[in-house]
Amino acid sequence: MVQGQPNLWAKSYINDGYLMLPDLITQEECDDLKAEMLKIFRGDYPCEAIPPMPETVSETEVLDRIMCVGEPHVFSPLVRRYIEHPKICEVLQTIVGAHIPFWDGGVKCMQSMMLSKVPGHTGNPWHQDEHPIPTRDRSLLGAWITLDDSTIENGCLWVLPNSHRSGVIYDRVPHDKRHEFDSCHEAVGFDDTDEIPIEMPAGSVLFFNGYLLHRSKKNRSDTFRRILVSHYCSTASWLGWKGQRNYRGITTVAGEDPYIEEGHVTPNVWARWE
Ligand SMILES: O=C(O)CCC(=O)C(=O)O
């Protein structure tokens, strides 16, 4: 674990493919985000993808009905604040493109997601985030904020150390492990015996590279494992994503946007129900 030493953040991130920093988010901030998550999942914001539920429904019932909400920052000013959180941006400006010669420190966010992971919810099988979201310079990074203590029992992230190094993308296929993982396809073709769990206290942030193989397992505890994860890359990278030559549903969080003349689009909010 590296803390308070920006010169070591980049070294550690490049070498290991991930960097875990505790205490970036205060307990109070975690509580604010958890309260906002409840509103979002209950359907308090007018949004076609998330039909409203009555206010009388319990927190567990609200969080149980949806596994993941995509792009909540579009309608939630509070979530929007966290994709631009000053402490997170300080780290991003140091590590996102640290491997790229002459990188100017520019960082853009192209996606946010909130996962509820109540007891009994399944995990997410092996994958690399650059598989669906390819950058041109291997700069994709996930910033995974845990709002609860994230443990092996409640379904923390597992990573395969060094798997980001080769630059190889492993293809994803349907799997038959629905007792453990959700319906997303699973990356295959590598040896996963060296995987390690990343247990994290609430308020910690895991920064991980888009080529790093990672997964999470089923929540077998009686506690929630709520998270907000946002994905970023260098501002200079075109984003050939969602059928676009250079996807423009982005928020610049550090530096200048060299493609500003291409304008912006508003990301579509979505929800994954199983
Ligand atoms: O939080 C999880 O269980 C999975 C998150 C993930 O795989 C990701 O953010 O890429």
mmCIF file of N, CA and C in Angstrom, residues 68-74 79-80 83 109-115 228-231 241 267 270:
data_model
loop_
_atom_site.group_PDB
_atom_site.id
_atom_site.type_symbol
_atom_site.label_atom_id
_atom_site.label_comp_id
_atom_site.label_asym_id
_atom_site.label_seq_id
_atom_site.Cartn_x
_atom_site.Cartn_y
_atom_site.Cartn_z
ATOM 1 N N CYS A 68 -26.981 -3.161 -10.802
ATOM 2 C CA CYS A 68 -26.050 -2.102 -11.193
ATOM 3 C C CYS A 68 -26.806 -1.010 -11.947
ATOM 4 N N VAL A 69 -26.518 0.238 -11.603
ATOM 5 C CA VAL A 69 -27.041 1.367 -12.370
ATOM 6 C C VAL A 69 -25.869 2.032 -13.084
ATOM 7 N N GLY A 70 -26.024 2.208 -14.384
ATOM 8 C CA GLY A 70 -24.950 2.819 -15.176
ATOM 9 C C GLY A 70 -25.215 4.286 -15.430
ATOM 10 N N GLU A 71 -24.190 5.088 -15.324
ATOM 11 C CA GLU A 71 -24.185 6.526 -15.607
ATOM 12 C C GLU A 71 -25.063 7.354 -14.659
ATOM 13 N N PRO A 72 -25.080 7.021 -13.342
ATOM 14 C CA PRO A 72 -25.912 7.822 -12.427
ATOM 15 C C PRO A 72 -25.473 9.284 -12.343
ATOM 16 N N HIS A 73 -24.248 9.583 -12.737
ATOM 17 C CA HIS A 73 -23.779 10.981 -12.664
ATOM 18 C C HIS A 73 -24.547 11.894 -13.617
ATOM 19 N N VAL A 74 -25.255 11.273 -14.582
ATOM 20 C CA VAL A 74 -26.003 12.080 -15.558
ATOM 21 C C VAL A 74 -27.113 12.871 -14.864
ATOM 22 N N VAL A 79 -23.396 12.283 -7.304
ATOM 23 C CA VAL A 79 -22.484 11.312 -7.937
ATOM 24 C C VAL A 79 -21.505 12.042 -8.846
ATOM 25 N N ARG A 80 -22.005 13.027 -9.549
ATOM 26 C CA ARG A 80 -21.162 13.820 -10.446
ATOM 27 C C ARG A 80 -19.960 14.423 -9.679
ATOM 28 N N ILE A 83 -17.209 11.791 -9.289
ATOM 29 C CA ILE A 83 -16.338 11.433 -10.419
ATOM 30 C C ILE A 83 -15.269 12.506 -10.606
ATOM 31 N N CYS A 109 -13.470 11.150 -17.934
ATOM 32 C CA CYS A 109 -14.292 10.050 -17.419
ATOM 33 C C CYS A 109 -15.305 9.694 -18.504
ATOM 34 N N MET A 110 -15.447 8.391 -18.789
ATOM 35 C CA MET A 110 -16.442 8.010 -19.809
ATOM 36 C C MET A 110 -17.551 7.131 -19.257
ATOM 37 N N GLN A 111 -17.491 6.789 -17.955
ATOM 38 C CA GLN A 111 -18.531 5.889 -17.433
ATOM 39 C C GLN A 111 -18.554 5.929 -15.908
ATOM 40 N N SER A 112 -19.742 5.859 -15.323
ATOM 41 C CA SER A 112 -19.862 5.633 -13.876
ATOM 42 C C SER A 112 -20.865 4.503 -13.663
ATOM 43 N N MET A 113 -20.670 3.756 -12.582
ATOM 44 C CA MET A 113 -21.612 2.668 -12.257
ATOM 45 C C MET A 113 -21.720 2.546 -10.738
ATOM 46 N N MET A 114 -22.943 2.256 -10.278
ATOM 47 C CA MET A 114 -23.152 1.966 -8.851
ATOM 48 C C MET A 114 -23.632 0.537 -8.723
ATOM 49 N N LEU A 115 -22.981 -0.249 -7.860
ATOM 50 C CA LEU A 115 -23.383 -1.638 -7.633
ATOM 51 C C LEU A 115 -23.830 -1.804 -6.188
ATOM 52 N N LEU A 228 -19.175 2.611 -5.845
ATOM 53 C CA LEU A 228 -19.284 3.491 -7.024
ATOM 54 C C LEU A 228 -17.983 3.327 -7.783
ATOM 55 N N VAL A 229 -18.068 2.954 -9.054
ATOM 56 C CA VAL A 229 -16.854 2.845 -9.863
ATOM 57 C C VAL A 229 -16.994 3.760 -11.079
ATOM 58 N N SER A 230 -15.922 4.489 -11.371
ATOM 59 C CA SER A 230 -15.913 5.340 -12.569
ATOM 60 C C SER A 230 -14.704 4.971 -13.400
ATOM 61 N N HIS A 231 -14.865 5.096 -14.704
ATOM 62 C CA HIS A 231 -13.769 4.738 -15.613
ATOM 63 C C HIS A 231 -13.246 5.979 -16.326
ATOM 64 N N TRP A 241 -15.959 3.507 -28.987
ATOM 65 C CA TRP A 241 -16.841 2.777 -28.049
ATOM 66 C C TRP A 241 -18.284 3.097 -28.391
ATOM 67 N N PRO A 267 -24.649 10.656 -21.804
ATOM 68 C CA PRO A 267 -24.691 9.184 -21.738
ATOM 69 C C PRO A 267 -26.092 8.675 -21.423
ATOM 70 N N TRP A 270 -28.617 3.385 -17.648
ATOM 71 C CA TRP A 270 -29.114 2.011 -17.792
ATOM 72 C C TRP A 270 -29.088 1.295 -16.445
#
